[in-house]
CSV table of C-alpha atoms in Angstrom, one decimal:
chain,number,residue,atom,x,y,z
A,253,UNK,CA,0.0,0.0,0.0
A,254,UNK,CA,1.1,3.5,-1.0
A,255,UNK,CA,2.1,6.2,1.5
A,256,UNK,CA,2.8,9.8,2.2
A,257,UNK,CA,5.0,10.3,5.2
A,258,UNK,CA,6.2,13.7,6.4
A,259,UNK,CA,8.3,14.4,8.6
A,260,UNK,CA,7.9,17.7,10.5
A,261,UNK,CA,10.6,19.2,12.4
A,262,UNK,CA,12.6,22.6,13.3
A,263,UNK,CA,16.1,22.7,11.4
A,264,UNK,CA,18.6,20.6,12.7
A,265,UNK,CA,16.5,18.0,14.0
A,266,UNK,CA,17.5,15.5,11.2
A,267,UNK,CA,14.3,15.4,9.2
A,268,UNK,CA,16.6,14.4,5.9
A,269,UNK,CA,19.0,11.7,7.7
A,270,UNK,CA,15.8,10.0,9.4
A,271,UNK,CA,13.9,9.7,6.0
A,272,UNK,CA,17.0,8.4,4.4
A,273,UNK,CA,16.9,5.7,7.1
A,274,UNK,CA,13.1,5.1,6.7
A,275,UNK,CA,13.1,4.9,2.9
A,276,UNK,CA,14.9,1.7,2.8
A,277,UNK,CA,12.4,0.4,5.4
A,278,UNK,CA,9.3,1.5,3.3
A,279,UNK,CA,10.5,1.5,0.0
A,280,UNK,CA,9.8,4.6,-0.9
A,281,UNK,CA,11.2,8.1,-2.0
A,282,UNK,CA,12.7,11.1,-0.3
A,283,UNK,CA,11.5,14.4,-1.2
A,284,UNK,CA,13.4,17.0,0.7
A,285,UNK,CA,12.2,20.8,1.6
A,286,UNK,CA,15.6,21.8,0.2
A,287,UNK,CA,14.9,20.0,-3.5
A,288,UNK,CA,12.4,23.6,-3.0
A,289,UNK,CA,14.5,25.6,-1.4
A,290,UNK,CA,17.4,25.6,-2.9
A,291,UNK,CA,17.6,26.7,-6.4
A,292,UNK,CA,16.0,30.0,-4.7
A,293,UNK,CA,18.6,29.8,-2.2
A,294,UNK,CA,21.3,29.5,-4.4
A,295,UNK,CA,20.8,32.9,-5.9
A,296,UNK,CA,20.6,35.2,-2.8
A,297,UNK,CA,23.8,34.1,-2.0
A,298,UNK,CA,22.3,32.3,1.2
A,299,UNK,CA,25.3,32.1,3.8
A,300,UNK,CA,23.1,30.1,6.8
A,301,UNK,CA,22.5,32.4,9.4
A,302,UNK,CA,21.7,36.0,7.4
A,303,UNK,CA,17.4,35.9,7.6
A,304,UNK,CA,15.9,35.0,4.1
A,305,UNK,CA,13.9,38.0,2.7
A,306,UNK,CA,9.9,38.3,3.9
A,307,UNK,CA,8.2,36.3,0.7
A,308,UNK,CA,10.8,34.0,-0.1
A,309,UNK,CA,8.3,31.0,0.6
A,310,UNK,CA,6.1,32.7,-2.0
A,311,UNK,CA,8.6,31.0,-4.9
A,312,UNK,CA,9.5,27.9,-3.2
A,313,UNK,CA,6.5,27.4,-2.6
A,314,UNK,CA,5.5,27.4,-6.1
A,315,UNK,CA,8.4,25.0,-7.0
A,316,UNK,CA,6.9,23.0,-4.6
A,317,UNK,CA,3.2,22.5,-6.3
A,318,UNK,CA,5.1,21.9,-9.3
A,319,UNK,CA,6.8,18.6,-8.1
A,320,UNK,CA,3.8,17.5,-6.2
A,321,UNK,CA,1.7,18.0,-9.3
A,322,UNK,CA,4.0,15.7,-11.1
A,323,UNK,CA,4.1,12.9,-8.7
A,324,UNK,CA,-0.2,13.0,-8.9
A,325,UNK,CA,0.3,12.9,-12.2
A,326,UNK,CA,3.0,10.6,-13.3
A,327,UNK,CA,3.8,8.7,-10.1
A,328,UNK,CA,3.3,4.9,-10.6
A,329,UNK,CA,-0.2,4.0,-7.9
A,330,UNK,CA,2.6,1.8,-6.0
A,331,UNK,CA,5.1,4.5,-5.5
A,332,UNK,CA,5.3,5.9,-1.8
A,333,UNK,CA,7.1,8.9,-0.7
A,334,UNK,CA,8.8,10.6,2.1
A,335,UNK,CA,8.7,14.6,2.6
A,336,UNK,CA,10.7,16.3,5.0
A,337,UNK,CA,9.4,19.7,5.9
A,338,UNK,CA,10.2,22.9,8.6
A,339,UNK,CA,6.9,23.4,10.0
A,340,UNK,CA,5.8,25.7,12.8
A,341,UNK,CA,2.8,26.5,14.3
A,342,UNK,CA,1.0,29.8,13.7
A,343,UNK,CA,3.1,30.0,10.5
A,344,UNK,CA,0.5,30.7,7.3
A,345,UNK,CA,3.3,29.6,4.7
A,346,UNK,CA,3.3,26.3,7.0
A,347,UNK,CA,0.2,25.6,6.7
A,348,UNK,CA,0.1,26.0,3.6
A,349,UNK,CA,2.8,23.8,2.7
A,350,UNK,CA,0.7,21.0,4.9
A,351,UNK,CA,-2.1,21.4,2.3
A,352,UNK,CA,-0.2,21.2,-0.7
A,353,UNK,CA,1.1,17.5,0.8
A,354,UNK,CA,-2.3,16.7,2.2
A,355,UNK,CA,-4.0,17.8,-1.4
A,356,UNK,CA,-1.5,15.7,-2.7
A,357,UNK,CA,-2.1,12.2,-1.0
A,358,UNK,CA,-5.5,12.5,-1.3
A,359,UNK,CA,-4.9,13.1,-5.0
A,360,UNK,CA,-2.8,9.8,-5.2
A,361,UNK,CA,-5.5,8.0,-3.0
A,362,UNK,CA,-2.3,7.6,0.1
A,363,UNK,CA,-2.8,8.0,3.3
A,364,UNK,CA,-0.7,10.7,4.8
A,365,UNK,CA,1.5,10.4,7.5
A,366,UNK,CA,2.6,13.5,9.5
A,367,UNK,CA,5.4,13.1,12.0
A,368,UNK,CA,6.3,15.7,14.4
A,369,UNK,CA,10.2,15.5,15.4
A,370,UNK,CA,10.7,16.7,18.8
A,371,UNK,CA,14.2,17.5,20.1
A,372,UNK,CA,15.2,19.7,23.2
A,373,UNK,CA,16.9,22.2,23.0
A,374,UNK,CA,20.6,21.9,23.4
A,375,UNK,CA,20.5,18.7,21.0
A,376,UNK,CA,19.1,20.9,18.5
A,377,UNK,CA,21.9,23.5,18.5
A,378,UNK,CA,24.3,21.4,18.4
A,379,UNK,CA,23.2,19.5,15.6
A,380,UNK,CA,22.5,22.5,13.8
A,381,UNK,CA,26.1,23.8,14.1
A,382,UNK,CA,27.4,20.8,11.7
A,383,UNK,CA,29.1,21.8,9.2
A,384,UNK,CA,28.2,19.6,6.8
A,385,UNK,CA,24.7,21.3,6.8
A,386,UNK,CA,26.2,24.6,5.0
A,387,UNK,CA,26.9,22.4,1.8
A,388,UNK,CA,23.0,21.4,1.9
A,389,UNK,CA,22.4,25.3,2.2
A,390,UNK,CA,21.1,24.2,5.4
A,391,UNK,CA,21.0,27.0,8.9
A,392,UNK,CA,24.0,26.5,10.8
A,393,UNK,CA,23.1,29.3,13.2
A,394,UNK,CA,23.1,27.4,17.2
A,395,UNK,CA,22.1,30.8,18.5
A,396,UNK,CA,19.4,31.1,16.2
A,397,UNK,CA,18.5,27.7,16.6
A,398,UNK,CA,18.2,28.1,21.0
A,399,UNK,CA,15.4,31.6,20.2
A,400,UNK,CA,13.2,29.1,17.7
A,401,UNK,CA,13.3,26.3,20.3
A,402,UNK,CA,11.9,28.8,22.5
A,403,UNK,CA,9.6,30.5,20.8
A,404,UNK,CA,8.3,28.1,17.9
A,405,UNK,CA,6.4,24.9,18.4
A,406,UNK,CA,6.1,22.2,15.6
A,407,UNK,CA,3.4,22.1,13.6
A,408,UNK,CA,0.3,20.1,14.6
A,409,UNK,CA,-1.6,19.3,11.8
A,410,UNK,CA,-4.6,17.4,14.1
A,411,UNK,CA,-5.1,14.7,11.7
A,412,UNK,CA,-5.8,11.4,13.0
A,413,UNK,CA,-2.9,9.1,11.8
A,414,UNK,CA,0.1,11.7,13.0
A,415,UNK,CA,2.3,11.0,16.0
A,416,UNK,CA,4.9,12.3,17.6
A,417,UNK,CA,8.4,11.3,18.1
A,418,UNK,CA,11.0,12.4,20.6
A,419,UNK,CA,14.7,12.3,18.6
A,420,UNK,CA,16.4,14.1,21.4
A,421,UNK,CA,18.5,10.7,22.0
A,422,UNK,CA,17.5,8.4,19.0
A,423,UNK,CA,20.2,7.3,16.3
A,424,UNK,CA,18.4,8.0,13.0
A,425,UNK,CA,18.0,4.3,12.5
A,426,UNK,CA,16.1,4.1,15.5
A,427,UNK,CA,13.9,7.2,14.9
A,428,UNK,CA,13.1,5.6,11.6
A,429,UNK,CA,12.4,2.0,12.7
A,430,UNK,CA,9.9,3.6,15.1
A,431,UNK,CA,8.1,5.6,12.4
A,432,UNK,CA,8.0,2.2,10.7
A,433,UNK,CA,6.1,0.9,13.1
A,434,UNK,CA,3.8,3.7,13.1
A,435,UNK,CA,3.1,3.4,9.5
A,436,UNK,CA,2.6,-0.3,9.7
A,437,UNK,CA,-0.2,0.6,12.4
A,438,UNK,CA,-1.6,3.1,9.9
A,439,UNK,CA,-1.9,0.3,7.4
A,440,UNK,CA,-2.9,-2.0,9.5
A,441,UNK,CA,-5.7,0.1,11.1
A,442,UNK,CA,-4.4,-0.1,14.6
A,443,UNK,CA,-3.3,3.2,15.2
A,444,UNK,CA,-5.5,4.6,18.0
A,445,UNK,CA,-7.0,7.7,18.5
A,446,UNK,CA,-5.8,10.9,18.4
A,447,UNK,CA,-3.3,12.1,21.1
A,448,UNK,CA,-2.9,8.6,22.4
A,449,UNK,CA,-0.8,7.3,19.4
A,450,UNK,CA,2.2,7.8,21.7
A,451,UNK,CA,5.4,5.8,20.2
A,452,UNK,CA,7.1,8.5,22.2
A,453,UNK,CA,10.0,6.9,24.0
């Protein structure tokens, strides 16, 4: 059975390395937020820590609708897919981002999947600092990082097959075994009601 997973987390949380992990458990393809991002990026000379320009999501977000409309459309029925997204809550562009997934699944008759990666806060700095995020075009700024911890939540979509998973001491293997699990449950139809999904270790 064909899914939509996506995985929802603040930078630095290791949406990409966990949905590498998962694909090889699910069989299915990883779409990253920076496949959008970046050919924007690329031209303003992005250096990681500088704030984007107000309206930036405006063009990625039409990149976006263009790859989504191309998987509804030419996707084979048994393909699944992985998306890994930076979504907040209270954040318009973020919600609209869910609804371009969402309208997508349901286009492609998948259930969707949303995962909320939670990390505290110092694990989340210091994974952000990595270097090897700046190649990726990715925010390397740890002070940066500390202020969204505090002020931004992850975004909860209320939809009845999402979870939420603590990465704050998981390996990436393990983070994506469990959503593995999760997803079988979806399948299956055993995934209990809302709020009580809890694979939360």
């Amino acid at each position: 059975m064909r899914v939509f997973v996506l995985l929802m987390g603040l930078p630095g949380v290791g949406k990409l390395t966990i949905a590498k992990e998962l694909s090889t458990l699910v069989s299915a393809k990883v779409i990253d937020n920076h496949w959008f991002n970046n050919p924007i990026f690329r031209l303003l000379d992005d250096d990681g820590i500088t704030p984007l320009p107000n309206g930036i999501s405006e063009y990625t977000g039409r990149i976006r609708q263009v790859v989504l409309d191309a998987i509804v459309a030419y996707s084979p029925t048994s393909a699944s897919f992985i998306f890994t997204q930076a979504l907040v809550e209270g954040n318009q562009g973020s919600i609209r981002t869910f609804e371009q997934i969402a309208g997508a699944a349901q286009q492609s008759a998948a259930p969707l999947i949303p995962i909320r990666l939670l990390c505290d806060e110092d694990e989340l700095a210091r994974r952000v600092s990595t270097p090897t995020r700046r190649e990726q075009l990715k925010s390397i700024d740890a002070i940066a990082s500390r202020q969204r911890s505090r002020k931004a939540r992850v975004f909860d979509p209320q939809h009845p097959f999402a979870s939420d998973l603590d990465v704050t001491s998981k390996s990436a293997k393990a983070s994506a075994a469990a959503i593995q699990q999760h997803v079988i449950r979806v399948i299956a139809g055993d995934f209990g009601p809302p709020r009580t999904r809890g694979f939360v270790t």
